[in-house]
């Protein structure tokens, strides 16, 4: 049983839905450290947040925040590079 608020679990799900396959693999590696209660289907792996400990959910949240931060930094870097490229061509 965990004490993570439902709203936080829903937020995590929304963020996980936006992640790519490599990021999903990292989350899956984290989940496997904490539980063996999951269901494999043709479309993926299903895990109930009810079987995940607070520690596991916190680790997933930390990774999600890290991934979001990295994605934002990469987007900002791309914008900066494009800006410099335009300046070089003008």
Short mmCIF file of C-alpha atoms in Angstrom, two decimals, residues 25-57:
data_model
loop_
_atom_site.label_atom_id
_atom_site.label_comp_id
_atom_site.label_asym_id
_atom_site.label_seq_id
_atom_site.Cartn_x
_atom_site.Cartn_y
_atom_site.Cartn_z
CA UNK A 25 12.58 1.20 -20.48
CA UNK A 26 14.19 3.23 -17.69
CA UNK A 27 10.90 3.43 -15.81
CA UNK A 28 10.36 -0.30 -16.28
CA UNK A 29 13.83 -1.00 -14.86
CA UNK A 30 12.89 1.02 -11.79
CA UNK A 31 9.56 -0.76 -11.37
CA UNK A 32 11.21 -4.21 -11.61
CA UNK A 33 13.42 -3.31 -8.65
CA UNK A 34 10.36 -2.89 -6.45
CA UNK A 35 7.75 -5.40 -7.62
CA UNK A 36 7.14 -8.50 -9.67
CA UNK A 37 3.39 -7.87 -9.84
CA UNK A 38 2.62 -6.90 -13.43
CA UNK A 39 0.80 -8.15 -16.50
CA UNK A 40 2.39 -8.48 -19.93
CA UNK A 41 0.13 -7.87 -22.92
CA UNK A 42 0.66 -7.50 -26.64
CA UNK A 43 0.56 -3.73 -26.25
CA UNK A 44 2.92 -3.51 -23.28
CA UNK A 45 3.22 -4.09 -19.57
CA UNK A 46 0.51 -3.13 -17.11
CA UNK A 47 1.34 -2.25 -13.52
CA UNK A 48 -1.12 -1.08 -10.92
CA UNK A 49 0.15 1.84 -8.88
CA UNK A 50 -1.48 0.15 -5.90
CA UNK A 51 1.30 -2.45 -5.85
CA UNK A 52 4.07 0.14 -6.06
CA UNK A 53 5.62 1.42 -2.87
CA UNK A 54 6.02 5.11 -2.11
CA UNK A 55 9.74 4.62 -2.62
CA UNK A 56 9.17 3.24 -6.13
CA UNK A 57 6.72 5.99 -7.05
#
